[in-house]
Amino acid sequence: MDQKKLMTWGIIGFFLLIIFAMISSATFVTIESGERGVLFRRFAGLDKETVYAPGFHVVSPWNTMFVYEVREAQLEEEMEVLSSNGLNIKVDVTARVRPNFGKVALLHETFGRDYMERLIRPEVRSSVRQVIGKFTPEELYSTKRDEVQTLITEELSNTLATNFIDLRAILIRDIELPDKVRMAIEEKLEAEQASLKYEYILTREKQEAERRLIEAQAKADANRVLTASLSENILRDKGIEATLELAKSPNSKIVIVGDGGSGGLPLILGGGN
């Protein structure tokens, strides 16, 4: 009889232990750093007002705590879209997103934990298609890439914000055009660069020619002014000054002053040591 009682109490203890383990695992919840919790009450529904912060929480065994990671995450998407003139273009896009910390309960109710596939990926694809469809392949390849990225960011940011998601950034990693289109664009760009270079050379040569013309004109004007200022009296005075300087030389010489062929200037003859 004692052995039967012992076996009975052993079986009861075993089931109590199992029940305790089940209750313990469902009752005590630890939310890690970078996570938030949403509580579903079986008899009251989803608690939309409270978002549970990281830490240790006690939850009734009949309720369920849904834990969401709220760190920034990346969604990479490769897709084909049509340009404004109907050409297929391959685009490689990265979206960096994270849930709005205070709206995790609403996110859970609307999209659930699979919100990346249900919400973000379709919206990214839609925004990329709408924006790129406004541009030509040449614009996408050369001048408008930053503008495209900004427009996608603005449009997608507004859409995701209304659905409890913060868009951190949109990055266009690559835009791939059809080979024939890309080669045609590159040839056109090279021709434009060559034309700009030729125009620059012509402009520079024209400016150099103008500079030389101005310089020559300035010299001609200076010579004309100088010639006009050299009268006969000024030349005679300069000759006398030069003669007087020569007369101071220790070498013997003969100085003849007269109005001969020298125009009246002193004439210095001979002279040696």
mmCIF file of C-alpha atoms in Angstrom:
data_model
loop_
_atom_site.group_PDB
_atom_site.id
_atom_site.type_symbol
_atom_site.label_atom_id
_atom_site.label_comp_id
_atom_site.label_asym_id
_atom_site.label_seq_id
_atom_site.Cartn_x
_atom_site.Cartn_y
_atom_site.Cartn_z
ATOM 1 C CA MET A 1 0.000 0.000 0.000
ATOM 2 C CA ASP A 2 2.787 2.429 0.862
ATOM 3 C CA GLN A 3 4.491 1.572 -2.413
ATOM 4 C CA LYS A 4 1.308 2.348 -4.350
ATOM 5 C CA LYS A 5 0.925 5.674 -2.537
ATOM 6 C CA LEU A 6 4.528 6.482 -3.281
ATOM 7 C CA MET A 7 4.018 5.729 -6.956
ATOM 8 C CA THR A 8 0.839 7.843 -6.977
ATOM 9 C CA TRP A 9 2.549 10.817 -5.371
ATOM 10 C CA GLY A 10 5.468 10.387 -7.762
ATOM 11 C CA ILE A 11 3.162 10.539 -10.773
ATOM 12 C CA ILE A 12 1.346 13.555 -9.329
ATOM 13 C CA GLY A 13 4.663 15.280 -8.624
ATOM 14 C CA PHE A 14 5.866 14.565 -12.150
ATOM 15 C CA PHE A 15 2.775 16.151 -13.699
ATOM 16 C CA LEU A 16 2.984 19.108 -11.325
ATOM 17 C CA LEU A 17 6.597 19.588 -12.367
ATOM 18 C CA ILE A 18 5.625 19.572 -16.037
ATOM 19 C CA ILE A 19 2.800 22.039 -15.381
ATOM 20 C CA PHE A 20 5.150 24.273 -13.387
ATOM 21 C CA ALA A 21 7.695 24.222 -16.198
ATOM 22 C CA MET A 22 5.021 25.109 -18.727
ATOM 23 C CA ILE A 23 3.722 27.924 -16.578
ATOM 24 C CA SER A 24 7.232 29.207 -15.871
ATOM 25 C CA SER A 25 8.263 29.362 -19.532
ATOM 26 C CA ALA A 26 5.077 31.172 -20.466
ATOM 27 C CA THR A 27 5.034 33.518 -17.474
ATOM 28 C CA PHE A 28 8.522 35.029 -17.405
ATOM 29 C CA VAL A 29 9.631 36.918 -20.523
ATOM 30 C CA THR A 30 12.914 38.722 -21.066
ATOM 31 C CA ILE A 31 13.005 41.410 -23.769
ATOM 32 C CA GLU A 32 16.534 42.055 -24.958
ATOM 33 C CA SER A 33 18.156 45.359 -25.912
ATOM 34 C CA GLY A 34 17.003 46.469 -29.361
ATOM 35 C CA GLU A 35 13.621 44.763 -28.923
ATOM 36 C CA ARG A 36 10.104 45.777 -27.890
ATOM 37 C CA GLY A 37 7.174 43.698 -26.707
ATOM 38 C CA VAL A 38 3.491 43.642 -27.619
ATOM 39 C CA LEU A 39 1.075 41.858 -25.283
ATOM 40 C CA PHE A 40 -1.948 39.940 -26.498
ATOM 41 C CA ARG A 41 -4.457 39.309 -23.702
ATOM 42 C CA ARG A 42 -6.550 36.264 -24.422
ATOM 43 C CA PHE A 43 -9.647 37.676 -22.712
ATOM 44 C CA ALA A 44 -9.150 41.371 -23.644
ATOM 45 C CA GLY A 45 -7.413 41.406 -27.003
ATOM 46 C CA LEU A 46 -4.276 43.230 -28.119
ATOM 47 C CA ASP A 47 -2.897 45.868 -25.775
ATOM 48 C CA LYS A 48 -2.433 48.785 -28.200
ATOM 49 C CA GLU A 49 -1.542 51.353 -25.578
ATOM 50 C CA THR A 50 1.509 49.703 -24.048
ATOM 51 C CA VAL A 51 4.810 48.855 -25.708
ATOM 52 C CA TYR A 52 7.034 46.807 -23.416
ATOM 53 C CA ALA A 53 10.626 48.001 -23.115
ATOM 54 C CA PRO A 54 13.712 45.776 -22.718
ATOM 55 C CA GLY A 55 13.862 43.958 -19.401
ATOM 56 C CA PHE A 56 12.209 41.195 -17.381
ATOM 57 C CA HIS A 57 8.404 40.911 -17.551
ATOM 58 C CA VAL A 58 5.864 38.633 -15.893
ATOM 59 C CA VAL A 59 3.054 37.538 -18.194
ATOM 60 C CA SER A 60 0.031 35.486 -17.297
ATOM 61 C CA PRO A 61 0.270 32.011 -18.858
ATOM 62 C CA TRP A 62 -2.904 32.511 -20.907
ATOM 63 C CA ASN A 63 -1.533 35.728 -22.481
ATOM 64 C CA THR A 64 1.113 35.994 -25.220
ATOM 65 C CA MET A 65 3.998 38.448 -25.536
ATOM 66 C CA PHE A 66 5.116 39.141 -29.109
ATOM 67 C CA VAL A 67 8.699 40.400 -29.240
ATOM 68 C CA TYR A 68 9.777 42.673 -32.101
ATOM 69 C CA GLU A 69 13.297 43.613 -33.064
ATOM 70 C CA VAL A 70 13.406 47.370 -33.595
ATOM 71 C CA ARG A 71 17.020 47.730 -34.724
ATOM 72 C CA GLU A 72 17.643 49.177 -38.174
ATOM 73 C CA ALA A 73 17.316 46.523 -40.869
ATOM 74 C CA GLN A 74 18.149 46.418 -44.578
ATOM 75 C CA LEU A 75 15.975 45.303 -47.445
ATOM 76 C CA GLU A 76 17.819 44.696 -50.731
ATOM 77 C CA GLU A 77 15.770 44.621 -53.884
ATOM 78 C CA GLU A 78 16.765 43.945 -57.497
ATOM 79 C CA MET A 79 14.094 44.722 -60.058
ATOM 80 C CA GLU A 80 13.391 45.671 -63.659
ATOM 81 C CA VAL A 81 11.512 48.887 -64.347
ATOM 82 C CA LEU A 82 10.522 50.906 -67.408
ATOM 83 C CA SER A 83 12.029 54.296 -68.205
ATOM 84 C CA SER A 84 9.969 57.192 -69.558
ATOM 85 C CA ASN A 85 10.551 55.973 -73.134
ATOM 86 C CA GLY A 86 9.648 52.349 -72.355
ATOM 87 C CA LEU A 87 13.107 50.748 -72.067
ATOM 88 C CA ASN A 88 13.791 48.030 -69.486
ATOM 89 C CA ILE A 89 16.248 49.128 -66.795
ATOM 90 C CA LYS A 90 17.660 46.972 -63.997
ATOM 91 C CA VAL A 91 17.826 48.707 -60.623
ATOM 92 C CA ASP A 92 19.520 47.525 -57.440
ATOM 93 C CA VAL A 93 18.099 49.304 -54.370
ATOM 94 C CA THR A 94 18.699 49.071 -50.626
ATOM 95 C CA ALA A 95 16.133 50.358 -48.094
ATOM 96 C CA ARG A 96 17.228 50.916 -44.486
ATOM 97 C CA VAL A 97 14.232 50.853 -42.134
ATOM 98 C CA ARG A 98 13.168 50.281 -38.561
ATOM 99 C CA PRO A 99 9.798 50.095 -36.755
ATOM 100 C CA ASN A 100 8.529 53.164 -34.966
ATOM 101 C CA PHE A 101 9.256 52.290 -31.320
ATOM 102 C CA GLY A 102 5.999 53.684 -29.952
ATOM 103 C CA LYS A 103 3.794 52.150 -32.673
ATOM 104 C CA VAL A 104 4.906 48.520 -32.550
ATOM 105 C CA ALA A 105 1.496 47.349 -31.304
ATOM 106 C CA LEU A 106 -0.250 49.011 -34.263
ATOM 107 C CA LEU A 107 2.336 47.546 -36.632
ATOM 108 C CA HIS A 108 1.655 44.102 -35.164
ATOM 109 C CA GLU A 109 -2.097 44.500 -35.543
ATOM 110 C CA THR A 110 -1.875 45.755 -39.154
ATOM 111 C CA PHE A 111 0.951 43.724 -40.694
ATOM 112 C CA GLY A 112 2.328 41.307 -38.080
ATOM 113 C CA ARG A 113 5.941 40.286 -37.700
ATOM 114 C CA ASP A 114 6.228 39.637 -41.456
ATOM 115 C CA TYR A 115 5.915 43.386 -42.145
ATOM 116 C CA MET A 116 9.080 43.424 -44.308
ATOM 117 C CA GLU A 117 7.404 41.247 -46.949
ATOM 118 C CA ARG A 118 3.847 42.466 -46.483
ATOM 119 C CA LEU A 119 4.567 46.203 -46.369
ATOM 120 C CA ILE A 120 8.097 47.377 -47.082
ATOM 121 C CA ARG A 121 9.075 45.300 -50.115
ATOM 122 C CA PRO A 122 5.880 46.092 -52.117
ATOM 123 C CA GLU A 123 6.133 49.799 -51.280
ATOM 124 C CA VAL A 124 9.807 49.957 -52.269
ATOM 125 C CA ARG A 125 9.060 48.326 -55.620
ATOM 126 C CA SER A 126 6.104 50.640 -56.242
ATOM 127 C CA SER A 127 8.023 53.836 -55.424
ATOM 128 C CA VAL A 128 11.024 52.850 -57.536
ATOM 129 C CA ARG A 129 8.806 52.114 -60.535
ATOM 130 C CA GLN A 130 6.886 55.377 -60.245
ATOM 131 C CA VAL A 131 9.973 57.594 -59.901
ATOM 132 C CA ILE A 132 12.208 55.960 -62.499
ATOM 133 C CA GLY A 133 9.334 55.967 -64.992
ATOM 134 C CA LYS A 134 9.671 59.767 -65.101
ATOM 135 C CA PHE A 135 13.252 59.768 -66.447
ATOM 136 C CA THR A 136 15.016 58.775 -69.656
ATOM 137 C CA PRO A 137 17.876 56.234 -69.636
ATOM 138 C CA GLU A 138 20.361 59.020 -70.417
ATOM 139 C CA GLU A 139 19.248 61.028 -67.374
ATOM 140 C CA LEU A 140 19.466 57.975 -65.137
ATOM 141 C CA TYR A 141 22.933 57.129 -66.428
ATOM 142 C CA SER A 142 24.521 60.556 -66.225
ATOM 143 C CA THR A 143 22.892 63.484 -64.443
ATOM 144 C CA LYS A 144 19.750 62.522 -62.535
ATOM 145 C CA ARG A 145 20.836 59.644 -60.316
ATOM 146 C CA ASP A 146 20.947 61.689 -57.100
ATOM 147 C CA GLU A 147 17.623 63.302 -57.923
ATOM 148 C CA VAL A 148 16.035 59.880 -58.470
ATOM 149 C CA GLN A 149 17.322 58.682 -55.096
ATOM 150 C CA THR A 150 15.937 61.793 -53.364
ATOM 151 C CA LEU A 151 12.504 61.449 -54.995
ATOM 152 C CA ILE A 152 12.222 57.771 -54.049
ATOM 153 C CA THR A 153 13.210 58.606 -50.479
ATOM 154 C CA GLU A 154 10.597 61.364 -50.191
ATOM 155 C CA GLU A 155 7.752 59.304 -51.615
ATOM 156 C CA LEU A 156 8.558 56.114 -49.712
ATOM 157 C CA SER A 157 9.218 57.934 -46.439
ATOM 158 C CA ASN A 158 5.701 59.405 -46.386
ATOM 159 C CA THR A 159 4.065 56.074 -47.200
ATOM 160 C CA LEU A 160 5.965 54.080 -44.581
ATOM 161 C CA ALA A 161 5.529 56.735 -41.888
ATOM 162 C CA THR A 162 1.749 56.333 -42.084
ATOM 163 C CA ASN A 163 2.285 52.602 -41.540
ATOM 164 C CA PHE A 164 4.476 52.886 -38.414
ATOM 165 C CA ILE A 165 7.869 52.451 -40.143
ATOM 166 C CA ASP A 166 10.765 54.932 -40.090
ATOM 167 C CA LEU A 167 12.702 55.066 -43.365
ATOM 168 C CA ARG A 168 16.361 55.734 -42.594
ATOM 169 C CA ALA A 169 17.725 55.831 -46.151
ATOM 170 C CA ILE A 170 17.256 54.693 -49.731
ATOM 171 C CA LEU A 171 20.437 53.758 -51.578
ATOM 172 C CA ILE A 172 20.612 53.088 -55.306
ATOM 173 C CA ARG A 173 23.548 50.702 -55.617
ATOM 174 C CA ASP A 174 23.356 50.201 -59.362
ATOM 175 C CA ILE A 175 21.411 51.186 -62.477
ATOM 176 C CA GLU A 176 22.036 48.876 -65.417
ATOM 177 C CA LEU A 177 20.973 49.908 -68.915
ATOM 178 C CA PRO A 178 20.751 47.693 -72.031
ATOM 179 C CA ASP A 179 24.203 47.431 -73.645
ATOM 180 C CA LYS A 180 23.227 49.202 -76.864
ATOM 181 C CA VAL A 181 21.653 52.077 -74.982
ATOM 182 C CA ARG A 182 24.613 52.412 -72.639
ATOM 183 C CA MET A 183 27.116 52.440 -75.527
ATOM 184 C CA ALA A 184 25.095 55.055 -77.411
ATOM 185 C CA ILE A 185 24.952 57.267 -74.332
ATOM 186 C CA GLU A 186 28.687 56.917 -73.718
ATOM 187 C CA GLU A 187 29.475 57.832 -77.339
ATOM 188 C CA LYS A 188 27.226 60.864 -77.105
ATOM 189 C CA LEU A 189 28.851 61.984 -73.859
ATOM 190 C CA GLU A 190 32.313 61.567 -75.363
ATOM 191 C CA ALA A 191 31.288 63.652 -78.382
ATOM 192 C CA GLU A 192 29.909 66.360 -76.102
ATOM 193 C CA GLN A 193 33.128 66.402 -74.082
ATOM 194 C CA ALA A 194 35.212 66.668 -77.282
ATOM 195 C CA SER A 195 33.023 69.538 -78.489
ATOM 196 C CA LEU A 196 33.400 71.359 -75.192
ATOM 197 C CA LYS A 197 37.160 70.865 -75.322
ATOM 198 C CA TYR A 198 37.315 72.250 -78.872
ATOM 199 C CA GLU A 199 35.245 75.278 -77.868
ATOM 200 C CA TYR A 200 37.565 75.863 -74.939
ATOM 201 C CA ILE A 201 40.643 75.751 -77.216
ATOM 202 C CA LEU A 202 39.041 78.187 -79.673
ATOM 203 C CA THR A 203 38.099 80.542 -76.883
ATOM 204 C CA ARG A 204 41.591 80.417 -75.439
ATOM 205 C CA GLU A 205 43.215 81.090 -78.844
ATOM 206 C CA LYS A 206 40.844 83.968 -79.491
ATOM 207 C CA GLN A 207 41.667 85.491 -76.127
ATOM 208 C CA GLU A 208 45.412 85.107 -76.811
ATOM 209 C CA ALA A 209 45.061 86.777 -80.214
ATOM 210 C CA GLU A 210 43.143 89.645 -78.647
ATOM 211 C CA ARG A 211 45.822 90.001 -75.984
ATOM 212 C CA ARG A 212 48.579 90.179 -78.601
ATOM 213 C CA LEU A 213 46.631 92.725 -80.654
ATOM 214 C CA ILE A 214 46.128 94.897 -77.597
ATOM 215 C CA GLU A 215 49.804 94.604 -76.695
ATOM 216 C CA ALA A 216 50.903 95.538 -80.244
ATOM 217 C CA GLN A 217 48.505 98.472 -80.320
ATOM 218 C CA ALA A 218 49.848 99.689 -76.987
ATOM 219 C CA LYS A 219 53.424 99.543 -78.270
ATOM 220 C CA ALA A 220 52.498 101.403 -81.457
ATOM 221 C CA ASP A 221 50.755 104.097 -79.470
ATOM 222 C CA ALA A 222 53.770 104.450 -77.171
ATOM 223 C CA ASN A 223 56.176 104.776 -80.119
ATOM 224 C CA ARG A 224 53.958 107.353 -81.744
ATOM 225 C CA VAL A 225 53.860 109.434 -78.576
ATOM 226 C CA LEU A 226 57.618 109.119 -78.143
ATOM 227 C CA THR A 227 58.333 110.132 -81.759
ATOM 228 C CA ALA A 228 56.070 113.134 -81.492
ATOM 229 C CA SER A 229 57.867 114.294 -78.355
ATOM 230 C CA LEU A 230 61.430 114.128 -79.839
ATOM 231 C CA SER A 231 61.848 117.633 -81.295
ATOM 232 C CA GLU A 232 65.112 118.934 -82.835
ATOM 233 C CA ASN A 233 65.963 121.034 -79.768
ATOM 234 C CA ILE A 234 65.518 118.043 -77.442
ATOM 235 C CA LEU A 235 67.809 115.924 -79.638
ATOM 236 C CA ARG A 236 70.450 118.706 -79.676
ATOM 237 C CA ASP A 237 70.350 119.031 -75.889
ATOM 238 C CA LYS A 238 70.756 115.295 -75.484
ATOM 239 C CA GLY A 239 73.740 115.361 -77.887
ATOM 240 C CA ILE A 240 75.432 118.166 -75.930
ATOM 241 C CA GLU A 241 74.928 116.272 -72.668
ATOM 242 C CA ALA A 242 76.490 113.154 -74.177
ATOM 243 C CA THR A 243 79.437 115.211 -75.564
ATOM 244 C CA LEU A 244 80.131 116.788 -72.204
ATOM 245 C CA GLU A 245 80.257 113.383 -70.615
ATOM 246 C CA LEU A 246 82.724 112.183 -73.232
ATOM 247 C CA ALA A 247 84.854 115.311 -72.746
ATOM 248 C CA LYS A 248 85.474 114.281 -69.173
ATOM 249 C CA SER A 249 87.298 111.194 -70.407
ATOM 250 C CA PRO A 250 91.112 111.219 -69.822
ATOM 251 C CA ASN A 251 91.782 110.185 -73.449
ATOM 252 C CA SER A 252 93.032 113.027 -75.738
ATOM 253 C CA LYS A 253 90.505 114.217 -78.292
ATOM 254 C CA ILE A 254 89.474 117.124 -80.505
ATOM 255 C CA VAL A 255 86.014 118.615 -80.044
ATOM 256 C CA ILE A 256 84.669 120.727 -82.922
ATOM 257 C CA VAL A 257 81.547 122.761 -82.314
ATOM 258 C CA GLY A 258 79.762 123.914 -85.422
ATOM 259 C CA ASP A 259 76.638 123.755 -87.521
ATOM 260 C CA GLY A 260 77.819 121.253 -90.083
ATOM 261 C CA GLY A 261 76.194 118.042 -91.184
ATOM 262 C CA SER A 262 75.846 116.889 -87.630
ATOM 263 C CA GLY A 263 72.990 119.311 -87.164
ATOM 264 C CA GLY A 264 74.981 121.692 -84.977
ATOM 265 C CA LEU A 265 76.009 118.995 -82.509
ATOM 266 C CA PRO A 266 79.594 118.911 -81.192
ATOM 267 C CA LEU A 267 81.866 116.576 -83.146
ATOM 268 C CA ILE A 268 84.582 114.576 -81.379
ATOM 269 C CA LEU A 269 87.602 113.604 -83.479
ATOM 270 C CA GLY A 270 90.450 111.257 -82.851
ATOM 271 C CA GLY A 271 91.859 110.679 -79.467
ATOM 272 C CA GLY A 272 94.148 108.106 -78.118
ATOM 273 C CA ASN A 273 96.391 107.524 -75.111
#
